[in-house]
Amino acid sequence: MNETAVIRTYGLSKTYDGVEALKPLDLTVAANSIFGFLGPNGAGKTTTMKLLLGLIRPTSGSATIFGMDSVRKSPDIRARIGYLPQEPRFYEHHTVWETLDFTLRFFFKGPEQAIRQRIEEMLELVGLEGKAERTVKTLSGGEQQRLGIAQAQVNYPDLLILDEPAASLDPLGRRDVLEVLSRLRKHTTVFYSTHILDDVQKVSDTVAILNHGVLAAYGPIETLLAGSSGVVYTVTLKGSTGITRARVASLPWVRDLQASEREGQSTWTVAVSDEATAEQQLLRTILADTGLVVTSFGRKRYELEEVFTNIVEGGAHGGK
Amino acid sequence: MAGNSEFELVQEQGWRRGLRNLMRQGFAGWWKTSSWWVQTLIWAGIINFILAGVLWSAQGFDVQEALSFYAIFAGLFPPIAVIIIMQDVVVGEKLSGTAAWVLSKPASRTAFILSKLAPNAVGVAATMVFFPGLLAFVQLMLAGAPIASPLHFLVGLGIFVLNLWFYLTLTLMLGVLTNSRAAVIAIPMAFAFGQQYLLGMAPVLRHFLPWTLSLPPGEAFGGAIVPSVMAGVVPFSWGPVIFVSVCIIVFSVVSLWRFQDQEL
């Protein structure tokens, strides 16, 4: 695959009966990235995925996948995609094997031996090898999810679009899915939505957060986690902090200092305007007070959950 | 696609994309499961069992009326079964999400609808008309019913098939046009049973309605079309055959056309 950007959207939007499910969206998903697509329920994630797959038509704007228009070239695009719906629904009377065989034959017509081997590989990958002859209706929710993951990958897709791939899975199943996603990075681009922010933080390299149909944050995960409120340090101290706190707060390169007390320790969150000066002088200034013990000092790193909550609840954050 | 070099790629393009796979699965649903023999048994049981009872048990039964009796059983009940079978075919897949899943693969929407149309059309024709029809032919011949020739009987069976396909395509089209299961089953059912009242109100409709293919349009107008054809008699009108054939085409085209823009 030579494309540097696998997905590009240009003001892509969707309105249902006058309600804007997705406001004009401009997004680029780079090749071989694991792109986490986040947002609360009803944010427009599934709508975006369905637009990319040609299952629904955009109200305005357009998208290209592998450089092809998502509406006019939809079947050609789908020949290179694997898709896992949010709530996978397969033909209930099909067995697990038949479901994978049916999926595979949209792409390949033979040879039979290779088809059988590929199905066996997929069953092994998702841990369903002992359930090949079970009908779909007898599978648990987690097993159906695993089958969904298998059928999405069965055609060696260049792009995987996964809508909540870890939903309905137990912690071990989730871990397996994350491992599979990481392994696929070499060959495939993964565009996936999830509510499990911890998973996103573990495997994604780029994240977009959608809220009420609007792209609220978008960028490399490191940028997002660094935050948009400038450089912030956190310091934990023991001792009488009043005088030093006032001194630090009055320094010209300190923008803000918030302090909290817990279990005899003070935690300061210090926002600075001059990173280089802060790096040299902040800790030194604090330690000048010999009555204080610094138990931890470091640059604040946001958790994705914090970033997400800030955005969804109305705060601003992120790398967009 | 990485890693697929050992496979032969599917080469279908345009509206045929995915057709072979979808057809394969549609026909397998009839012929690689118990569906075909269960349906055959049901319809042989209903049509041929009742026919045998009429032909050999009824006191003073006029064998000249045998074809009309056969046409009533074979023409009245199977359309109801067709409506029931077809009512969930498209709307069920739209609502459950399987249609969206299938169409996330490289398959055209035309192929999807054709895979619902063709296997079911063949399945109902074989199990509800031709298999019981073959048995009925033997029964009627043994009883001395006035069948003009095997060919006339076969043409009659063909008209029965058109009657079933009328309801099949009507139900399929409604499944495409609406997401209401109730509407998809109620409208064809209401039409199937309401025709006798329509004929009562406007007898001229006997030249159009599928009812008169197998049931008499009224005492003043002679017998139904299929028994007339089987007996080698010119039917009172070819209008219903033409009307039903045109409707089948229109319903199919509308289904294919409207499904192209459906949001899944």
Coordinates of C-alpha atoms in Angstrom, one line a residue:
Chain A
M1 CA 0.0 0.0 0.0
N2 CA 1.5 3.3 -1.1
E3 CA -1.1 5.8 0.2
T4 CA 0.1 7.9 3.0
A5 CA -3.5 8.8 4.0
V6 CA -6.0 6.0 3.9
I7 CA -9.0 8.0 4.9
R8 CA -9.7 11.6 4.2
T9 CA -13.0 13.4 4.9
Y10 CA -13.9 16.8 3.5
G11 CA -16.7 18.5 5.4
L12 CA -18.5 15.1 5.6
S13 CA -21.8 15.5 7.3
K14 CA -25.1 13.7 7.8
T15 CA -28.5 15.0 8.8
Y16 CA -31.5 12.8 9.7
D17 CA -34.9 14.4 9.6
G18 CA -33.4 17.8 10.3
V19 CA -31.1 16.6 13.1
E20 CA -27.4 16.9 12.4
A21 CA -26.0 13.5 13.4
L22 CA -22.6 14.5 12.1
K23 CA -21.5 18.1 11.5
P24 CA -18.9 18.8 8.7
L25 CA -16.0 16.6 9.5
D26 CA -12.4 17.0 8.2
L27 CA -10.3 14.0 9.2
T28 CA -7.2 12.3 7.9
V29 CA -6.2 8.8 8.9
A30 CA -2.7 7.9 8.1
A31 CA -1.7 4.5 6.6
N32 CA -0.7 1.9 9.2
S33 CA -2.0 3.9 12.1
I34 CA -4.3 2.8 14.8
F35 CA -6.8 5.6 14.9
G36 CA -9.1 5.7 18.0
F37 CA -12.4 7.4 17.4
L38 CA -14.0 8.4 20.7
G39 CA -17.1 10.1 21.8
P40 CA -20.2 9.6 24.0
N41 CA -23.2 7.7 22.7
G42 CA -24.9 9.6 19.9
A43 CA -21.7 11.6 19.1
G44 CA -21.7 10.5 15.4
K45 CA -19.1 7.7 15.4
T46 CA -21.2 5.0 13.9
T47 CA -22.7 7.5 11.4
T48 CA -19.1 8.3 10.3
M49 CA -18.2 4.7 9.9
K50 CA -21.4 3.9 7.9
L51 CA -20.7 6.9 5.7
L52 CA -17.2 5.6 4.9
L53 CA -18.7 2.2 4.1
G54 CA -21.3 3.6 1.8
L55 CA -24.1 2.2 3.9
I56 CA -25.6 5.7 4.2
R57 CA -25.1 8.7 2.0
P58 CA -23.6 12.0 3.1
T59 CA -25.8 15.1 3.3
S60 CA -22.8 17.2 2.3
G61 CA -19.1 16.9 1.9
S62 CA -17.2 13.8 0.8
A63 CA -14.7 11.2 1.8
T64 CA -12.0 9.3 0.0
I65 CA -10.6 6.0 1.1
F66 CA -7.4 4.7 -0.6
G67 CA -7.9 7.8 -2.8
M68 CA -11.3 6.7 -4.1
D69 CA -14.6 8.5 -3.6
S70 CA -16.5 6.7 -0.8
V71 CA -19.9 6.9 -2.7
R72 CA -18.9 6.3 -6.3
K73 CA -16.3 3.7 -5.6
S74 CA -17.8 2.0 -2.6
P75 CA -17.7 -1.6 -3.8
D76 CA -14.0 -1.2 -4.8
I77 CA -13.3 0.3 -1.4
R78 CA -15.2 -2.4 0.4
A79 CA -13.1 -5.0 -1.4
R80 CA -10.1 -3.7 0.7
I81 CA -11.9 -3.2 4.0
G82 CA -12.8 -5.3 7.0
Y83 CA -15.7 -4.1 9.0
L84 CA -17.0 -5.0 12.5
P85 CA -20.4 -3.5 13.3
Q86 CA -21.2 -2.2 16.7
E87 CA -23.6 -5.0 17.4
P88 CA -22.5 -7.7 15.0
R89 CA -25.5 -9.5 13.4
F90 CA -24.9 -12.5 11.3
Y91 CA -27.3 -15.1 9.8
E92 CA -28.4 -17.0 12.9
H93 CA -28.8 -20.4 11.1
H94 CA -25.2 -20.2 9.8
T95 CA -22.5 -22.0 11.7
V96 CA -19.4 -20.1 12.7
W97 CA -17.5 -21.8 9.8
E98 CA -20.3 -21.0 7.3
T99 CA -20.2 -17.3 8.4
L100 CA -16.5 -17.1 7.7
D101 CA -16.8 -19.1 4.5
F102 CA -19.6 -16.8 3.3
T103 CA -17.6 -13.7 4.2
L104 CA -14.4 -15.0 2.5
R105 CA -16.2 -15.8 -0.7
F106 CA -17.0 -12.2 -1.4
F107 CA -13.3 -11.7 -1.9
F108 CA -11.8 -15.1 -3.0
K109 CA -13.2 -17.9 -5.1
G110 CA -10.5 -20.4 -4.4
P111 CA -8.5 -22.6 -4.1
E112 CA -10.6 -24.5 -1.6
Q113 CA -7.6 -25.6 0.4
A114 CA -6.5 -22.0 0.9
I115 CA -10.0 -21.0 1.9
R116 CA -10.2 -23.7 4.5
Q117 CA -6.8 -22.8 5.9
R118 CA -7.7 -19.2 6.2
I119 CA -10.9 -19.9 8.1
E120 CA -8.9 -22.2 10.4
E121 CA -6.4 -19.4 11.0
M122 CA -9.2 -17.0 11.9
L123 CA -10.9 -19.4 14.2
E124 CA -7.6 -19.9 16.0
L125 CA -6.9 -16.2 16.1
V126 CA -10.1 -15.4 18.0
G127 CA -10.2 -18.7 20.0
L128 CA -13.3 -20.2 18.3
E129 CA -11.6 -23.3 16.9
G130 CA -13.8 -25.6 19.0
K131 CA -17.0 -23.9 18.0
A132 CA -16.8 -24.0 14.2
E133 CA -19.9 -26.1 13.9
R134 CA -22.0 -24.1 16.4
T135 CA -24.7 -22.0 14.9
V136 CA -24.5 -18.3 15.4
K137 CA -27.7 -18.2 17.5
T138 CA -26.1 -20.5 20.1
L139 CA -23.0 -18.2 20.6
S140 CA -22.7 -15.9 23.6
G141 CA -22.4 -12.1 23.0
G142 CA -18.6 -12.3 23.6
E143 CA -18.3 -15.2 21.1
Q144 CA -20.3 -13.4 18.5
Q145 CA -18.0 -10.4 19.0
R146 CA -15.0 -12.7 18.4
L147 CA -16.6 -14.0 15.3
G148 CA -17.1 -10.4 14.2
I149 CA -13.5 -9.7 14.7
A150 CA -12.5 -12.8 12.7
Q151 CA -14.8 -12.0 9.8
A152 CA -13.5 -8.5 9.6
Q153 CA -10.0 -9.7 9.1
V154 CA -10.6 -12.8 7.0
N155 CA -9.9 -11.0 3.7
Y156 CA -6.5 -9.5 4.7
P157 CA -8.0 -6.0 4.7
D158 CA -5.9 -2.9 4.1
L159 CA -8.2 -1.0 6.4
L160 CA -10.1 -2.3 9.4
I161 CA -13.1 -0.3 10.5
L162 CA -14.2 -1.6 13.9
D163 CA -17.1 -0.2 15.8
E164 CA -16.6 -0.9 19.5
P165 CA -14.5 -4.1 18.9
A166 CA -13.9 -4.7 22.6
A167 CA -17.6 -4.4 23.6
S168 CA -19.0 -7.6 25.2
L169 CA -15.6 -9.0 25.8
D170 CA -14.2 -10.0 29.1
P171 CA -10.8 -8.5 30.2
L172 CA -8.8 -11.3 28.6
G173 CA -10.8 -11.0 25.4
R174 CA -10.1 -7.3 25.4
R175 CA -6.4 -7.9 25.9
D176 CA -6.4 -10.3 23.0
V177 CA -8.1 -7.8 20.8
L178 CA -5.6 -5.1 21.6
E179 CA -2.8 -7.5 20.9
V180 CA -4.3 -8.4 17.5
L181 CA -4.7 -4.7 16.7
S182 CA -1.1 -4.0 17.6
R183 CA 0.1 -6.9 15.5
L184 CA -1.9 -5.7 12.5
R185 CA -0.4 -2.3 12.4
K186 CA 2.4 -3.6 10.1
H187 CA 0.0 -4.5 7.4
T188 CA -3.2 -2.7 8.1
T189 CA -4.7 0.7 9.1
V190 CA -7.2 0.4 12.0
F191 CA -9.9 2.9 12.4
Y192 CA -11.9 2.0 15.5
S193 CA -14.4 3.4 18.0
T194 CA -14.6 2.5 21.6
H195 CA -15.8 3.7 25.0
I196 CA -12.8 2.0 26.7
L197 CA -10.4 4.8 27.0
D198 CA -7.7 2.8 28.7
D199 CA -7.6 0.6 25.5
V200 CA -7.2 3.6 23.3
Q201 CA -4.4 4.9 25.4
K202 CA -2.6 1.6 25.1
V203 CA -2.7 1.0 21.4
S204 CA -3.7 4.1 19.4
D205 CA -1.3 6.5 17.9
T206 CA -3.9 9.0 16.8
V207 CA -7.2 9.9 18.4
A208 CA -10.2 11.9 17.4
I209 CA -12.9 12.9 19.9
L210 CA -16.4 13.5 18.5
N211 CA -19.0 15.2 20.6
H212 CA -22.6 16.0 19.5
G213 CA -21.5 15.4 15.9
V214 CA -18.6 17.9 16.1
L215 CA -14.9 17.0 16.1
A216 CA -13.8 18.3 19.5
A217 CA -10.2 17.1 19.5
Y218 CA -8.0 15.4 17.0
G219 CA -4.3 14.6 16.9
P220 CA -1.5 12.3 17.9
I221 CA -2.3 10.8 21.3
E222 CA 0.9 12.2 22.8
T223 CA -0.2 15.7 21.9
L224 CA -3.6 15.1 23.3
L225 CA -2.3 13.7 26.6
A226 CA 0.2 16.6 26.9
G227 CA -2.8 18.9 27.1
S228 CA -3.5 22.3 25.5
S229 CA -3.2 24.4 28.7
G230 CA 0.6 24.7 28.3
V231 CA 3.3 23.1 30.4
V232 CA 2.1 21.9 33.8
Y233 CA 4.1 20.4 36.6
T234 CA 2.8 18.5 39.5
V235 CA 4.7 18.5 42.8
T236 CA 3.9 16.6 46.0
L237 CA 5.4 17.9 49.2
K238 CA 5.5 17.3 52.9
G239 CA 5.9 20.1 55.5
S240 CA 4.7 23.6 55.9
T241 CA 4.2 24.9 52.4
G242 CA 2.6 28.3 52.8
I243 CA 5.6 30.6 52.3
T244 CA 7.2 28.7 49.5
R245 CA 3.8 28.3 47.7
A246 CA 3.4 32.1 47.8
R247 CA 7.0 32.6 46.5
V248 CA 6.5 30.1 43.6
A249 CA 3.1 31.6 42.7
S250 CA 4.7 35.1 42.4
L251 CA 7.4 34.0 40.0
P252 CA 7.0 35.8 36.6
W253 CA 7.0 32.5 34.6
V254 CA 4.4 30.8 36.7
R255 CA 0.9 31.3 35.3
D256 CA -1.1 29.4 37.9
L257 CA -0.6 27.3 41.0
Q258 CA -3.4 25.1 42.4
A259 CA -2.8 23.3 45.7
S260 CA -4.6 20.5 47.4
E261 CA -4.0 18.7 50.7
R262 CA -4.4 15.0 51.3
E263 CA -3.1 12.7 54.0
G264 CA -0.6 15.3 55.3
Q265 CA 0.8 16.0 51.8
S266 CA 0.3 18.9 49.5
T267 CA 0.0 18.5 45.8
W268 CA 0.6 21.5 43.6
T269 CA -0.3 21.8 40.0
V270 CA 1.9 24.5 38.5
A271 CA 1.2 25.9 35.1
V272 CA 4.2 27.7 33.6
S273 CA 4.7 30.0 30.7
D274 CA 8.4 29.5 30.2
E275 CA 9.2 25.8 30.0
A276 CA 13.0 26.1 29.9
T277 CA 13.2 28.4 33.0
A278 CA 10.7 26.2 34.8
E279 CA 12.8 23.1 34.1
Q280 CA 15.9 24.8 35.6
Q281 CA 14.4 26.7 38.5
L282 CA 11.1 25.3 39.7
L283 CA 12.4 22.4 41.7
R284 CA 15.4 24.4 42.9
T285 CA 13.1 27.2 44.2
I286 CA 11.0 24.7 46.1
L287 CA 14.0 22.9 47.6
A288 CA 15.4 26.2 48.8
D289 CA 13.0 25.8 51.7
T290 CA 14.9 23.2 53.7
G291 CA 11.8 22.5 55.8
L292 CA 10.0 20.9 52.8
V293 CA 10.4 17.3 51.5
V294 CA 9.5 16.8 47.9
T295 CA 8.1 13.3 47.4
S296 CA 7.4 13.6 43.7
F297 CA 8.0 16.0 41.0
G298 CA 7.3 15.8 37.3
R299 CA 5.6 17.1 34.3
K300 CA 1.9 16.5 34.3
R301 CA 0.6 13.9 31.9
Y302 CA -3.1 13.8 31.3
E303 CA -5.0 10.5 31.3
L304 CA -7.1 10.1 28.2
E305 CA -10.2 9.8 30.5
E306 CA -9.4 13.3 31.8
V307 CA -9.0 14.7 28.4
F308 CA -12.2 13.0 27.2
T309 CA -14.2 14.1 30.2
N310 CA -13.0 17.7 29.9
I311 CA -14.1 17.8 26.2
V312 CA -17.4 16.1 26.6
E313 CA -18.3 18.1 29.7
G314 CA -17.5 21.3 27.9
G315 CA -13.8 22.1 28.6
A316 CA -11.3 22.6 25.8
H317 CA -8.3 20.4 25.4
G318 CA -6.4 18.5 22.8
G319 CA -4.3 18.8 19.8
K320 CA -6.8 20.0 17.2
Chain B
M1 CA -4.5 -6.7 0.5
A2 CA -1.5 -8.2 2.2
G3 CA -1.1 -11.9 2.4
N4 CA -3.7 -12.9 -0.2
S5 CA -1.4 -13.9 -3.1
E6 CA -2.4 -17.6 -2.8
F7 CA -6.1 -16.9 -3.5
E8 CA -8.0 -16.5 -6.7
L9 CA -9.7 -13.1 -6.5
V10 CA -13.4 -12.8 -7.2
Q11 CA -13.6 -10.8 -10.5
E12 CA -17.3 -9.8 -10.5
Q13 CA -17.8 -6.1 -11.2
G14 CA -20.7 -3.6 -11.3
W15 CA -24.2 -4.9 -10.4
R16 CA -22.9 -8.5 -10.5
R17 CA -20.5 -7.9 -7.6
G18 CA -21.1 -10.5 -4.9
L19 CA -24.0 -12.0 -6.9
R20 CA -22.5 -15.5 -7.1
N21 CA -21.9 -15.7 -3.4
L22 CA -25.2 -14.3 -2.4
M23 CA -27.1 -16.5 -4.9
R24 CA -25.2 -19.5 -3.6
Q25 CA -26.3 -18.7 -0.1
G26 CA -29.9 -17.9 -1.1
F27 CA -30.3 -21.2 -2.9
A28 CA -28.5 -23.1 -0.1
G29 CA -31.2 -21.7 2.2
W30 CA -33.8 -23.7 0.2
W31 CA -32.0 -26.7 -1.1
K32 CA -29.3 -27.5 1.5
T33 CA -31.6 -27.3 4.5
S34 CA -34.8 -29.0 5.4
S35 CA -36.8 -26.1 3.8
W36 CA -37.5 -27.8 0.4
W37 CA -38.8 -31.1 1.7
V38 CA -40.7 -29.5 4.6
Q39 CA -42.5 -27.2 2.2
T40 CA -43.0 -30.0 -0.3
L41 CA -44.5 -32.2 2.4
I42 CA -46.8 -29.4 3.7
W43 CA -48.1 -28.6 0.2
A44 CA -48.4 -32.1 -0.9
G45 CA -50.3 -32.8 2.4
I46 CA -52.6 -29.8 1.9
I47 CA -53.2 -29.9 -1.9
N48 CA -52.9 -33.6 -2.7
F49 CA -54.5 -35.0 0.4
I50 CA -57.6 -32.8 0.1
L51 CA -57.7 -33.5 -3.6
A52 CA -57.6 -37.2 -3.0
G53 CA -60.4 -36.9 -0.5
V54 CA -62.5 -35.0 -3.0
L55 CA -61.8 -37.3 -5.9
W56 CA -62.4 -40.6 -4.2
S57 CA -64.4 -40.1 -1.1
A58 CA -67.0 -37.5 -1.9
Q59 CA -70.4 -39.0 -2.8
G60 CA -71.7 -38.0 -6.2
F61 CA -68.7 -35.8 -7.1
D62 CA -68.7 -34.7 -10.7
V63 CA -65.2 -35.4 -12.0
Q64 CA -65.6 -32.6 -14.6
E65 CA -65.3 -30.2 -11.6
A66 CA -62.0 -31.8 -10.4
L67 CA -59.8 -29.2 -12.0
S68 CA -61.7 -26.4 -10.5
F69 CA -61.4 -27.9 -7.0
Y70 CA -57.7 -28.5 -7.6
A71 CA -57.2 -24.9 -8.7
I72 CA -58.9 -23.6 -5.5
F73 CA -56.6 -25.5 -3.2
A74 CA -53.5 -24.8 -5.3
G75 CA -54.3 -21.2 -5.9
L76 CA -55.7 -20.0 -2.6
F77 CA -53.4 -21.2 0.1
P78 CA -49.9 -21.0 -1.2
P79 CA -49.9 -17.2 -1.7
I80 CA -50.6 -16.9 2.0
A81 CA -47.5 -19.0 2.7
V82 CA -45.4 -16.9 0.2
I83 CA -46.4 -13.7 2.0
I84 CA -45.4 -15.2 5.4
I85 CA -42.1 -16.5 4.0
M86 CA -41.2 -13.3 2.3
Q87 CA -42.4 -10.8 4.9
D88 CA -39.1 -10.9 6.9
V89 CA -36.8 -11.4 4.0
V90 CA -35.7 -7.7 3.4
V91 CA -37.3 -5.8 6.3
G92 CA -35.9 -8.4 8.8
E93 CA -32.4 -8.0 7.4
K94 CA -32.7 -4.2 7.4
L95 CA -33.8 -4.1 11.0
S96 CA -31.5 -6.8 12.4
G97 CA -28.4 -5.3 10.7
T98 CA -27.5 -8.4 8.6
A99 CA -28.2 -6.3 5.4
A100 CA -25.7 -3.7 6.6
W101 CA -23.2 -6.4 7.4
V102 CA -23.5 -8.1 4.0
L103 CA -23.4 -4.8 2.2
S104 CA -20.2 -3.8 4.0
K105 CA -18.6 -6.5 1.9
P106 CA -18.0 -6.0 -1.9
A107 CA -21.5 -6.8 -2.9
S108 CA -23.9 -4.6 -5.0
R109 CA -27.3 -3.8 -3.8
T110 CA -28.7 -5.2 -7.0
A111 CA -27.1 -8.5 -6.2
F112 CA -28.5 -8.4 -2.7
I113 CA -32.1 -8.0 -3.9
L114 CA -31.7 -10.5 -6.7
S115 CA -30.4 -13.0 -4.1
K116 CA -33.7 -12.6 -2.3
L117 CA -35.8 -12.7 -5.4
A118 CA -34.4 -15.6 -7.4
P119 CA -33.9 -18.3 -4.8
N120 CA -37.2 -17.7 -3.2
A121 CA -39.0 -17.5 -6.6
V122 CA -37.5 -20.9 -7.6
G123 CA -38.1 -22.4 -4.1
V124 CA -41.8 -21.5 -3.9
A125 CA -42.4 -22.5 -7.5
A126 CA -40.9 -25.9 -7.0
T127 CA -42.2 -26.8 -3.6
M128 CA -45.7 -25.2 -3.7
V129 CA -46.6 -25.7 -7.3
F130 CA -44.5 -28.2 -9.3
F131 CA -43.9 -31.0 -6.8
P132 CA -47.5 -31.1 -5.6
G133 CA -48.6 -30.4 -9.2
L134 CA -46.9 -33.5 -10.5
L135 CA -48.6 -35.6 -7.9
A136 CA -51.9 -33.8 -8.7
F137 CA -51.5 -34.6 -12.3
V138 CA -51.3 -38.3 -11.6
Q139 CA -54.3 -38.1 -9.2
L140 CA -56.4 -36.2 -11.7
M141 CA -55.5 -38.5 -14.6
L142 CA -56.4 -41.6 -12.5
A143 CA -59.7 -40.0 -11.5
G144 CA -60.4 -39.3 -15.2
A145 CA -60.4 -35.5 -14.9
P146 CA -60.7 -33.6 -18.2
I147 CA -57.0 -32.6 -18.6
A148 CA -56.4 -31.7 -22.3
S149 CA -52.8 -32.7 -22.3
P150 CA -49.7 -32.7 -20.0
L151 CA -48.6 -29.5 -21.7
H152 CA -51.9 -27.8 -20.9
F153 CA -51.5 -28.9 -17.3
L154 CA -48.0 -27.6 -17.3
V155 CA -49.1 -24.2 -18.6
G156 CA -51.7 -24.1 -15.9
L157 CA -49.0 -24.8 -13.3
G158 CA -47.0 -22.0 -14.9
I159 CA -49.9 -19.6 -14.3
F160 CA -50.0 -20.8 -10.6
V161 CA -46.4 -19.8 -10.4
L162 CA -47.1 -16.4 -11.7
N163 CA -49.8 -16.0 -9.1
L164 CA -47.2 -16.9 -6.3
W165 CA -44.6 -14.6 -7.8
F166 CA -47.1 -11.7 -7.8
Y167 CA -47.3 -12.0 -4.0
L168 CA -43.6 -12.8 -3.7
T169 CA -42.5 -9.6 -5.5
L170 CA -45.2 -7.5 -3.9
T171 CA -44.1 -8.5 -0.4
L172 CA -40.4 -8.1 -1.4
M173 CA -41.1 -4.6 -2.7
L174 CA -43.0 -3.6 0.5
G175 CA -40.0 -4.9 2.5
V176 CA -37.8 -2.5 0.5
L177 CA -40.1 0.5 0.8
T178 CA -40.9 0.3 4.5
N179 CA -39.4 -0.8 7.7
S180 CA -42.7 -1.8 9.2
R181 CA -43.1 -5.6 9.4
A182 CA -46.9 -5.1 10.0
A183 CA -47.3 -3.2 6.7
V184 CA -45.2 -5.8 4.8
I185 CA -47.5 -8.6 5.9
A186 CA -50.8 -6.8 6.2
I187 CA -51.0 -5.2 2.8
P188 CA -50.5 -8.3 0.7
M189 CA -52.8 -10.3 3.0
A190 CA -55.5 -7.6 2.8
F191 CA -55.1 -7.7 -1.0
A192 CA -55.2 -11.5 -1.2
F193 CA -58.5 -11.7 0.7
G194 CA -60.0 -8.4 -0.3
Q195 CA -60.1 -9.2 -4.0
Q196 CA -63.4 -11.1 -3.8
Y197 CA -65.1 -7.9 -2.4
L198 CA -63.4 -5.8 -5.1
L199 CA -64.9 -8.2 -7.7
G200 CA -68.3 -7.9 -6.1
M201 CA -68.1 -4.1 -6.3
A202 CA -66.5 -3.8 -9.7
P203 CA -66.9 -7.0 -11.8
V204 CA -64.7 -5.5 -14.6
L205 CA -61.7 -6.2 -12.3
R206 CA -62.0 -9.8 -13.2
H207 CA -59.9 -8.9 -16.2
F208 CA -57.0 -7.9 -13.9
L209 CA -57.0 -9.4 -10.4
P210 CA -54.9 -12.5 -9.7
W211 CA -57.9 -14.0 -7.8
T212 CA -59.5 -15.1 -11.1
L213 CA -56.4 -17.1 -12.0
S214 CA -57.5 -19.9 -9.7
L215 CA -60.9 -18.9 -8.4
P216 CA -64.0 -18.3 -10.5
P217 CA -64.8 -14.6 -11.0
G218 CA -68.5 -15.1 -10.4
E219 CA -71.3 -17.3 -11.6
A220 CA -72.1 -15.1 -14.6
F221 CA -68.6 -15.2 -15.9
G222 CA -67.6 -18.8 -16.1
G223 CA -64.7 -20.7 -14.5
A224 CA -61.3 -19.5 -13.3
I225 CA -58.4 -19.3 -15.8
V226 CA -56.1 -22.1 -14.7
P227 CA -58.7 -24.9 -14.8
S228 CA -59.9 -23.6 -18.2
V229 CA -56.3 -23.7 -19.5
M230 CA -55.7 -27.2 -18.1
A231 CA -58.9 -28.5 -19.7
G232 CA -57.9 -26.9 -23.1
V233 CA -60.8 -24.4 -23.0
V234 CA -60.2 -20.8 -23.9
P235 CA -60.3 -18.8 -20.6
F236 CA -62.8 -16.0 -20.1
S237 CA -59.8 -13.5 -20.3
W238 CA -56.0 -13.5 -20.5
G239 CA -56.1 -10.1 -18.7
P240 CA -55.2 -11.4 -15.2
V241 CA -52.2 -13.3 -16.6
I242 CA -50.9 -10.2 -18.4
F243 CA -51.7 -8.0 -15.4
V244 CA -49.9 -10.3 -13.0
S245 CA -46.9 -10.6 -15.3
V246 CA -46.6 -6.9 -15.6
C247 CA -46.9 -6.4 -11.8
I248 CA -44.2 -9.0 -11.2
I249 CA -41.8 -7.0 -13.4
V250 CA -42.9 -3.6 -11.9
F251 CA -42.6 -4.8 -8.3
S252 CA -39.1 -6.3 -9.0
V253 CA -37.9 -3.2 -10.8
V254 CA -39.2 -1.0 -8.0
S255 CA -37.5 -3.2 -5.4
L256 CA -34.1 -3.1 -7.2
W257 CA -34.4 0.7 -7.8
R258 CA -35.5 1.8 -4.4
F259 CA -33.0 -0.4 -2.5
Q260 CA -30.1 1.5 -4.2
D261 CA -30.7 4.5 -1.9
Q262 CA -31.8 2.7 1.2
E263 CA -29.9 3.8 4.3
L264 CA -28.8 0.8 6.3

